[in-house]
JSON list of C-alpha atoms in Angstrom, two decimals:
[
{"chain": "A", "resi": 730, "resn": "MET", "atom": "CA", "xyz": [110.13, 86.35, 111.93]},
{"chain": "A", "resi": 731, "resn": "ILE", "atom": "CA", "xyz": [112.06, 89.41, 110.91]},
{"chain": "A", "resi": 732, "resn": "GLN", "atom": "CA", "xyz": [113.89, 89.42, 107.96]},
{"chain": "A", "resi": 733, "resn": "LYS", "atom": "CA", "xyz": [116.63, 91.88, 107.00]},
{"chain": "A", "resi": 734, "resn": "ILE", "atom": "CA", "xyz": [117.52, 92.60, 103.34]},
{"chain": "A", "resi": 735, "resn": "ILE", "atom": "CA", "xyz": [119.88, 95.20, 101.54]},
{"chain": "A", "resi": 736, "resn": "THR", "atom": "CA", "xyz": [118.43, 96.63, 98.33]},
{"chain": "A", "resi": 737, "resn": "LYS", "atom": "CA", "xyz": [120.40, 97.23, 95.12]},
{"chain": "A", "resi": 738, "resn": "ASN", "atom": "CA", "xyz": [121.14, 100.82, 96.34]},
{"chain": "A", "resi": 739, "resn": "ASN", "atom": "CA", "xyz": [122.19, 99.45, 99.77]},
{"chain": "A", "resi": 740, "resn": "ILE", "atom": "CA", "xyz": [119.17, 100.43, 101.90]},
{"chain": "A", "resi": 741, "resn": "GLU", "atom": "CA", "xyz": [118.54, 97.87, 104.96]},
{"chain": "A", "resi": 742, "resn": "ILE", "atom": "CA", "xyz": [114.88, 96.75, 104.62]},
{"chain": "A", "resi": 743, "resn": "GLU", "atom": "CA", "xyz": [113.04, 94.90, 107.38]},
{"chain": "A", "resi": 744, "resn": "LEU", "atom": "CA", "xyz": [110.34, 92.36, 106.29]},
{"chain": "A", "resi": 745, "resn": "SER", "atom": "CA", "xyz": [108.07, 91.21, 108.94]},
{"chain": "A", "resi": 746, "resn": "ALA", "atom": "CA", "xyz": [104.41, 90.83, 110.08]},
{"chain": "A", "resi": 747, "resn": "PRO", "atom": "CA", "xyz": [102.27, 93.93, 109.98]},
{"chain": "A", "resi": 748, "resn": "ARG", "atom": "CA", "xyz": [101.95, 95.99, 113.28]},
{"chain": "A", "resi": 749, "resn": "TYR", "atom": "CA", "xyz": [99.23, 98.32, 114.31]},
{"chain": "A", "resi": 750, "resn": "GLU", "atom": "CA", "xyz": [101.42, 101.35, 113.84]},
{"chain": "A", "resi": 751, "resn": "ASP", "atom": "CA", "xyz": [101.88, 100.44, 110.13]},
{"chain": "A", "resi": 752, "resn": "SER", "atom": "CA", "xyz": [98.14, 101.09, 109.73]},
{"chain": "A", "resi": 753, "resn": "TYR", "atom": "CA", "xyz": [98.11, 104.86, 109.05]},
{"chain": "A", "resi": 754, "resn": "GLU", "atom": "CA", "xyz": [101.20, 104.47, 106.62]},
{"chain": "A", "resi": 755, "resn": "TRP", "atom": "CA", "xyz": [99.58, 101.67, 104.96]},
{"chain": "A", "resi": 756, "resn": "ASN", "atom": "CA", "xyz": [96.68, 103.72, 104.32]},
{"chain": "A", "resi": 757, "resn": "ARG", "atom": "CA", "xyz": [98.29, 106.80, 103.18]},
{"chain": "A", "resi": 758, "resn": "ILE", "atom": "CA", "xyz": [100.61, 104.83, 100.71]},
{"chain": "A", "resi": 759, "resn": "ALA", "atom": "CA", "xyz": [97.75, 102.62, 99.32]},
{"chain": "A", "resi": 760, "resn": "LYS", "atom": "CA", "xyz": [95.93, 106.01, 98.40]},
{"chain": "A", "resi": 761, "resn": "ILE", "atom": "CA", "xyz": [99.21, 107.32, 96.69]},
{"chain": "A", "resi": 762, "resn": "ILE", "atom": "CA", "xyz": [99.23, 104.07, 94.76]},
{"chain": "A", "resi": 763, "resn": "ALA", "atom": "CA", "xyz": [95.80, 104.03, 93.78]},
{"chain": "A", "resi": 764, "resn": "ASN", "atom": "CA", "xyz": [95.97, 107.63, 92.58]},
{"chain": "A", "resi": 765, "resn": "GLU", "atom": "CA", "xyz": [98.56, 106.51, 90.12]},
{"chain": "A", "resi": 766, "resn": "LYS", "atom": "CA", "xyz": [95.87, 104.35, 88.62]},
{"chain": "A", "resi": 767, "resn": "LYS", "atom": "CA", "xyz": [97.80, 101.89, 86.83]},
{"chain": "A", "resi": 768, "resn": "TYR", "atom": "CA", "xyz": [98.78, 99.41, 89.66]},
{"chain": "A", "resi": 769, "resn": "LEU", "atom": "CA", "xyz": [95.49, 98.98, 91.97]},
{"chain": "A", "resi": 770, "resn": "LEU", "atom": "CA", "xyz": [92.08, 98.07, 90.96]},
{"chain": "A", "resi": 771, "resn": "VAL", "atom": "CA", "xyz": [90.64, 99.94, 93.72]},
{"chain": "A", "resi": 772, "resn": "GLU", "atom": "CA", "xyz": [89.99, 103.83, 93.60]},
{"chain": "A", "resi": 773, "resn": "PRO", "atom": "CA", "xyz": [91.74, 105.97, 96.35]},
{"chain": "A", "resi": 774, "resn": "GLU", "atom": "CA", "xyz": [88.22, 106.50, 97.98]},
{"chain": "A", "resi": 775, "resn": "LYS", "atom": "CA", "xyz": [87.91, 102.76, 98.29]},
{"chain": "A", "resi": 776, "resn": "VAL", "atom": "CA", "xyz": [91.22, 102.15, 99.88]},
{"chain": "A", "resi": 777, "resn": "TYR", "atom": "CA", "xyz": [91.02, 100.21, 103.19]},
{"chain": "A", "resi": 778, "resn": "SER", "atom": "CA", "xyz": [90.43, 102.50, 105.85]},
{"chain": "A", "resi": 779, "resn": "ILE", "atom": "CA", "xyz": [92.70, 102.47, 109.14]},
{"chain": "A", "resi": 780, "resn": "ASP", "atom": "CA", "xyz": [90.20, 100.69, 111.01]},
{"chain": "A", "resi": 781, "resn": "GLU", "atom": "CA", "xyz": [89.93, 97.99, 108.21]},
{"chain": "A", "resi": 782, "resn": "ILE", "atom": "CA", "xyz": [93.70, 97.68, 107.97]},
{"chain": "A", "resi": 783, "resn": "GLU", "atom": "CA", "xyz": [93.88, 97.27, 111.67]},
{"chain": "A", "resi": 784, "resn": "ASN", "atom": "CA", "xyz": [91.29, 94.51, 111.47]},
{"chain": "A", "resi": 785, "resn": "LYS", "atom": "CA", "xyz": [93.29, 92.79, 108.85]},
{"chain": "A", "resi": 786, "resn": "ILE", "atom": "CA", "xyz": [96.39, 93.00, 111.07]},
{"chain": "A", "resi": 787, "resn": "LYS", "atom": "CA", "xyz": [94.46, 91.45, 113.92]},
{"chain": "A", "resi": 788, "resn": "GLU", "atom": "CA", "xyz": [94.17, 88.15, 111.87]},
{"chain": "A", "resi": 789, "resn": "PRO", "atom": "CA", "xyz": [97.28, 86.29, 112.09]},
{"chain": "A", "resi": 790, "resn": "ASN", "atom": "CA", "xyz": [99.32, 84.65, 109.32]},
{"chain": "A", "resi": 791, "resn": "ASP", "atom": "CA", "xyz": [97.99, 80.90, 109.26]},
{"chain": "A", "resi": 792, "resn": "ASP", "atom": "CA", "xyz": [97.41, 78.09, 106.54]},
{"chain": "A", "resi": 793, "resn": "ASN", "atom": "CA", "xyz": [95.14, 80.38, 104.68]},
{"chain": "A", "resi": 794, "resn": "LYS", "atom": "CA", "xyz": [96.57, 83.90, 104.64]},
{"chain": "A", "resi": 795, "resn": "PHE", "atom": "CA", "xyz": [100.02, 85.48, 104.48]},
{"chain": "A", "resi": 796, "resn": "VAL", "atom": "CA", "xyz": [100.79, 89.07, 104.90]},
{"chain": "A", "resi": 797, "resn": "LEU", "atom": "CA", "xyz": [104.48, 90.51, 105.00]},
{"chain": "A", "resi": 798, "resn": "VAL", "atom": "CA", "xyz": [105.15, 94.25, 105.18]},
{"chain": "A", "resi": 799, "resn": "ALA", "atom": "CA", "xyz": [108.26, 96.10, 104.29]},
{"chain": "A", "resi": 800, "resn": "ARG", "atom": "CA", "xyz": [109.75, 98.76, 106.56]},
{"chain": "A", "resi": 801, "resn": "ASP", "atom": "CA", "xyz": [112.57, 101.27, 106.18]},
{"chain": "A", "resi": 802, "resn": "ASN", "atom": "CA", "xyz": [113.68, 102.34, 109.40]},
{"chain": "A", "resi": 803, "resn": "GLY", "atom": "CA", "xyz": [110.50, 101.31, 111.06]},
{"chain": "A", "resi": 804, "resn": "LYS", "atom": "CA", "xyz": [108.29, 103.06, 108.46]},
{"chain": "A", "resi": 805, "resn": "PHE", "atom": "CA", "xyz": [106.07, 101.05, 106.50]},
{"chain": "A", "resi": 806, "resn": "ILE", "atom": "CA", "xyz": [106.60, 101.24, 102.73]},
{"chain": "A", "resi": 807, "resn": "GLY", "atom": "CA", "xyz": [104.50, 98.21, 101.33]},
{"chain": "A", "resi": 808, "resn": "ASN", "atom": "CA", "xyz": [103.16, 94.83, 101.55]},
{"chain": "A", "resi": 809, "resn": "ILE", "atom": "CA", "xyz": [102.56, 91.59, 99.96]},
{"chain": "A", "resi": 810, "resn": "THR", "atom": "CA", "xyz": [99.29, 89.61, 100.59]},
{"chain": "A", "resi": 811, "resn": "ALA", "atom": "CA", "xyz": [98.54, 85.95, 99.58]},
{"chain": "A", "resi": 812, "resn": "ARG", "atom": "CA", "xyz": [95.47, 84.07, 100.45]},
{"chain": "A", "resi": 813, "resn": "ARG", "atom": "CA", "xyz": [94.91, 80.25, 99.91]},
{"chain": "A", "resi": 814, "resn": "ASN", "atom": "CA", "xyz": [91.95, 79.42, 97.75]},
{"chain": "A", "resi": 815, "resn": "GLY", "atom": "CA", "xyz": [89.07, 78.42, 100.00]},
{"chain": "A", "resi": 816, "resn": "ASN", "atom": "CA", "xyz": [87.21, 76.02, 97.51]},
{"chain": "A", "resi": 817, "resn": "LYS", "atom": "CA", "xyz": [88.35, 72.55, 98.56]},
{"chain": "A", "resi": 818, "resn": "LYS", "atom": "CA", "xyz": [89.03, 71.71, 95.04]},
{"chain": "A", "resi": 819, "resn": "MET", "atom": "CA", "xyz": [91.67, 74.56, 94.50]},
{"chain": "A", "resi": 820, "resn": "ARG", "atom": "CA", "xyz": [93.19, 74.53, 98.14]},
{"chain": "A", "resi": 821, "resn": "HIS", "atom": "CA", "xyz": [96.47, 73.96, 96.23]},
{"chain": "A", "resi": 822, "resn": "THR", "atom": "CA", "xyz": [96.53, 77.40, 94.93]},
{"chain": "A", "resi": 823, "resn": "ILE", "atom": "CA", "xyz": [97.14, 80.97, 96.36]},
{"chain": "A", "resi": 824, "resn": "GLU", "atom": "CA", "xyz": [96.59, 84.43, 94.93]},
{"chain": "A", "resi": 825, "resn": "PHE", "atom": "CA", "xyz": [98.80, 87.34, 95.87]},
{"chain": "A", "resi": 826, "resn": "GLY", "atom": "CA", "xyz": [99.20, 91.07, 95.34]},
{"chain": "A", "resi": 827, "resn": "LEU", "atom": "CA", "xyz": [102.13, 93.07, 96.05]},
{"chain": "A", "resi": 828, "resn": "TRP", "atom": "CA", "xyz": [102.68, 96.90, 96.40]},
{"chain": "A", "resi": 829, "resn": "LEU", "atom": "CA", "xyz": [105.46, 99.10, 97.33]},
{"chain": "A", "resi": 830, "resn": "SER", "atom": "CA", "xyz": [105.75, 103.00, 97.74]},
{"chain": "A", "resi": 831, "resn": "PRO", "atom": "CA", "xyz": [107.03, 104.48, 94.36]},
{"chain": "A", "resi": 832, "resn": "GLU", "atom": "CA", "xyz": [110.31, 105.44, 95.60]},
{"chain": "A", "resi": 833, "resn": "TYR", "atom": "CA", "xyz": [111.10, 101.73, 96.76]},
{"chain": "A", "resi": 834, "resn": "ARG", "atom": "CA", "xyz": [110.31, 100.20, 93.50]},
{"chain": "A", "resi": 835, "resn": "ASN", "atom": "CA", "xyz": [112.74, 98.11, 91.45]},
{"chain": "A", "resi": 836, "resn": "ILE", "atom": "CA", "xyz": [115.36, 97.85, 93.86]},
{"chain": "A", "resi": 837, "resn": "GLY", "atom": "CA", "xyz": [114.88, 94.25, 95.02]},
{"chain": "A", "resi": 838, "resn": "ILE", "atom": "CA", "xyz": [112.10, 94.65, 97.61]},
{"chain": "A", "resi": 839, "resn": "GLY", "atom": "CA", "xyz": [109.47, 93.16, 95.78]},
{"chain": "A", "resi": 840, "resn": "LYS", "atom": "CA", "xyz": [111.42, 90.06, 94.77]},
{"chain": "A", "resi": 841, "resn": "ASN", "atom": "CA", "xyz": [112.27, 89.32, 98.37]},
{"chain": "A", "resi": 842, "resn": "MET", "atom": "CA", "xyz": [109.04, 89.54, 99.57]},
{"chain": "A", "resi": 843, "resn": "ILE", "atom": "CA", "xyz": [107.71, 87.23, 96.73]},
{"chain": "A", "resi": 844, "resn": "LEU", "atom": "CA", "xyz": [110.56, 84.75, 97.52]},
{"chain": "A", "resi": 845, "resn": "SER", "atom": "CA", "xyz": [109.20, 84.87, 101.35]},
{"chain": "A", "resi": 846, "resn": "MET", "atom": "CA", "xyz": [105.55, 84.38, 100.18]},
{"chain": "A", "resi": 847, "resn": "GLU", "atom": "CA", "xyz": [106.58, 81.48, 97.86]},
{"chain": "A", "resi": 848, "resn": "LYS", "atom": "CA", "xyz": [108.55, 79.95, 100.78]},
{"chain": "A", "resi": 849, "resn": "TRP", "atom": "CA", "xyz": [105.25, 80.06, 102.95]},
{"chain": "A", "resi": 850, "resn": "GLY", "atom": "CA", "xyz": [103.18, 78.34, 99.99]},
{"chain": "A", "resi": 851, "resn": "LYS", "atom": "CA", "xyz": [105.92, 75.63, 99.66]},
{"chain": "A", "resi": 852, "resn": "ASP", "atom": "CA", "xyz": [105.92, 74.91, 103.36]},
{"chain": "A", "resi": 853, "resn": "LEU", "atom": "CA", "xyz": [102.12, 74.48, 103.06]},
{"chain": "A", "resi": 854, "resn": "LYS", "atom": "CA", "xyz": [102.59, 72.17, 99.93]},
{"chain": "A", "resi": 855, "resn": "ILE", "atom": "CA", "xyz": [100.86, 74.78, 97.83]},
{"chain": "A", "resi": 856, "resn": "LYS", "atom": "CA", "xyz": [101.24, 74.01, 94.12]},
{"chain": "A", "resi": 857, "resn": "LYS", "atom": "CA", "xyz": [100.67, 77.16, 92.55]},
{"chain": "A", "resi": 858, "resn": "ALA", "atom": "CA", "xyz": [100.89, 80.88, 93.00]},
{"chain": "A", "resi": 859, "resn": "CYS", "atom": "CA", "xyz": [98.48, 83.14, 90.85]},
{"chain": "A", "resi": 860, "resn": "LEU", "atom": "CA", "xyz": [98.27, 86.85, 90.20]},
{"chain": "A", "resi": 861, "resn": "THR", "atom": "CA", "xyz": [96.86, 89.32, 87.91]},
{"chain": "A", "resi": 862, "resn": "VAL", "atom": "CA", "xyz": [98.59, 92.69, 86.84]},
{"chain": "A", "resi": 863, "resn": "PHE", "atom": "CA", "xyz": [97.80, 95.59, 84.53]},
{"chain": "A", "resi": 864, "resn": "SER", "atom": "CA", "xyz": [99.31, 95.34, 80.90]},
{"chain": "A", "resi": 865, "resn": "CYS", "atom": "CA", "xyz": [100.55, 99.01, 81.59]},
{"chain": "A", "resi": 866, "resn": "ASN", "atom": "CA", "xyz": [102.50, 97.78, 84.66]},
{"chain": "A", "resi": 867, "resn": "ASP", "atom": "CA", "xyz": [105.68, 96.90, 82.91]},
{"chain": "A", "resi": 868, "resn": "PHE", "atom": "CA", "xyz": [107.80, 96.81, 86.38]},
{"chain": "A", "resi": 869, "resn": "ALA", "atom": "CA", "xyz": [105.63, 94.39, 88.00]},
{"chain": "A", "resi": 870, "resn": "LYS", "atom": "CA", "xyz": [105.31, 92.28, 84.76]},
{"chain": "A", "resi": 871, "resn": "ASN", "atom": "CA", "xyz": [109.07, 92.11, 84.16]},
{"chain": "A", "resi": 872, "resn": "LEU", "atom": "CA", "xyz": [109.72, 91.24, 87.68]},
{"chain": "A", "resi": 873, "resn": "TYR", "atom": "CA", "xyz": [107.10, 88.31, 87.69]},
{"chain": "A", "resi": 874, "resn": "LEU", "atom": "CA", "xyz": [108.54, 87.12, 84.26]},
{"chain": "A", "resi": 875, "resn": "LYS", "atom": "CA", "xyz": [112.15, 87.15, 85.78]},
{"chain": "A", "resi": 876, "resn": "MET", "atom": "CA", "xyz": [110.87, 85.14, 88.71]},
{"chain": "A", "resi": 877, "resn": "GLY", "atom": "CA", "xyz": [109.35, 82.42, 86.77]},
{"chain": "A", "resi": 878, "resn": "TYR", "atom": "CA", "xyz": [106.00, 83.37, 86.46]},
{"chain": "A", "resi": 879, "resn": "GLU", "atom": "CA", "xyz": [104.16, 82.76, 83.19]},
{"chain": "A", "resi": 880, "resn": "ILE", "atom": "CA", "xyz": [101.47, 84.51, 81.16]},
{"chain": "A", "resi": 881, "resn": "VAL", "atom": "CA", "xyz": [98.38, 82.23, 81.22]},
{"chain": "A", "resi": 882, "resn": "GLY", "atom": "CA", "xyz": [95.50, 84.31, 79.99]},
{"chain": "A", "resi": 883, "resn": "ILE", "atom": "CA", "xyz": [94.69, 87.96, 79.06]},
{"chain": "A", "resi": 884, "resn": "GLN", "atom": "CA", "xyz": [91.39, 89.68, 79.27]},
{"chain": "A", "resi": 885, "resn": "LYS", "atom": "CA", "xyz": [91.32, 92.40, 76.46]},
{"chain": "A", "resi": 886, "resn": "ASN", "atom": "CA", "xyz": [90.51, 95.86, 77.25]},
{"chain": "A", "resi": 887, "resn": "GLN", "atom": "CA", "xyz": [89.45, 94.82, 80.85]},
{"chain": "A", "resi": 888, "resn": "ILE", "atom": "CA", "xyz": [90.69, 97.67, 82.70]},
{"chain": "A", "resi": 889, "resn": "LYS", "atom": "CA", "xyz": [89.75, 101.49, 81.81]},
{"chain": "A", "resi": 890, "resn": "ILE", "atom": "CA", "xyz": [91.85, 104.05, 83.23]},
{"chain": "A", "resi": 891, "resn": "GLU", "atom": "CA", "xyz": [90.42, 107.44, 82.16]},
{"chain": "A", "resi": 892, "resn": "LYS", "atom": "CA", "xyz": [89.94, 107.28, 78.47]},
{"chain": "A", "resi": 893, "resn": "GLU", "atom": "CA", "xyz": [92.46, 104.14, 77.93]},
{"chain": "A", "resi": 894, "resn": "TYR", "atom": "CA", "xyz": [91.62, 100.50, 78.10]},
{"chain": "A", "resi": 895, "resn": "TYR", "atom": "CA", "xyz": [94.48, 98.02, 79.23]},
{"chain": "A", "resi": 896, "resn": "ASP", "atom": "CA", "xyz": [94.54, 94.37, 79.30]},
{"chain": "A", "resi": 897, "resn": "LEU", "atom": "CA", "xyz": [94.30, 92.33, 82.60]},
{"chain": "A", "resi": 898, "resn": "ILE", "atom": "CA", "xyz": [97.09, 89.85, 82.50]},
{"chain": "A", "resi": 899, "resn": "TYR", "atom": "CA", "xyz": [96.78, 86.56, 84.48]},
{"chain": "A", "resi": 900, "resn": "MET", "atom": "CA", "xyz": [100.15, 84.91, 85.65]},
{"chain": "A", "resi": 901, "resn": "GLU", "atom": "CA", "xyz": [101.00, 81.82, 87.53]},
{"chain": "A", "resi": 902, "resn": "LYS", "atom": "CA", "xyz": [104.00, 79.79, 88.66]},
{"chain": "A", "resi": 903, "resn": "GLU", "atom": "CA", "xyz": [104.39, 76.29, 89.83]},
{"chain": "A", "resi": 904, "resn": "LEU", "atom": "CA", "xyz": [105.76, 76.22, 93.35]}
]
C-alpha cells in the first residue's frame, strides 16, 4: 500500500513498505541521526549495516512487525518500525520508534507515519502503543503528547551524551 501525503510546506511524500533500494540511504541517514546523539540510543558505528537493513526489508510486515518508510521523490527520508510484544501476556502491546532526516522534521510526516502505525495496531486489536524518548528530544516529545501519548514513567539520568545526563521518558497511548 502506498500513501501520499502533503506536508505543511507542500511537499508530496510517499509512505510505503521499504524497498531494497532504500537500504543505502537508510544506513546513511541513520548514521547522521546517530551523530546528532540526542535521538537514537545507538552510536554511529553501531547503526545497522546495509546488509542488516536489507535483511530487515526481506521480512514482510505481518501481525508482529510493521515497517513504513517515507520517501521524497523516491528518496528514502525516514521510517517508523513497530513490533508486537512476543510475550503471550503482553501481545496486546506494541513498541515503536520513528526517525526522520533532519530537514524533514516538524512538517507533518511523523504524525502521518504514527497514524498509519496506529491503524495497523487497531486492525490487529492491539490495545496499547508504547515508546521511549530522550528528555532532550523536544520535537518528538511534543509530537507524541499532541497525538495523545501520555508520560507514564521516567528513568532519571538514564542517558549520557558526552558529559550531560538526560532522562529516558516512557510514553504510551491506548489504541
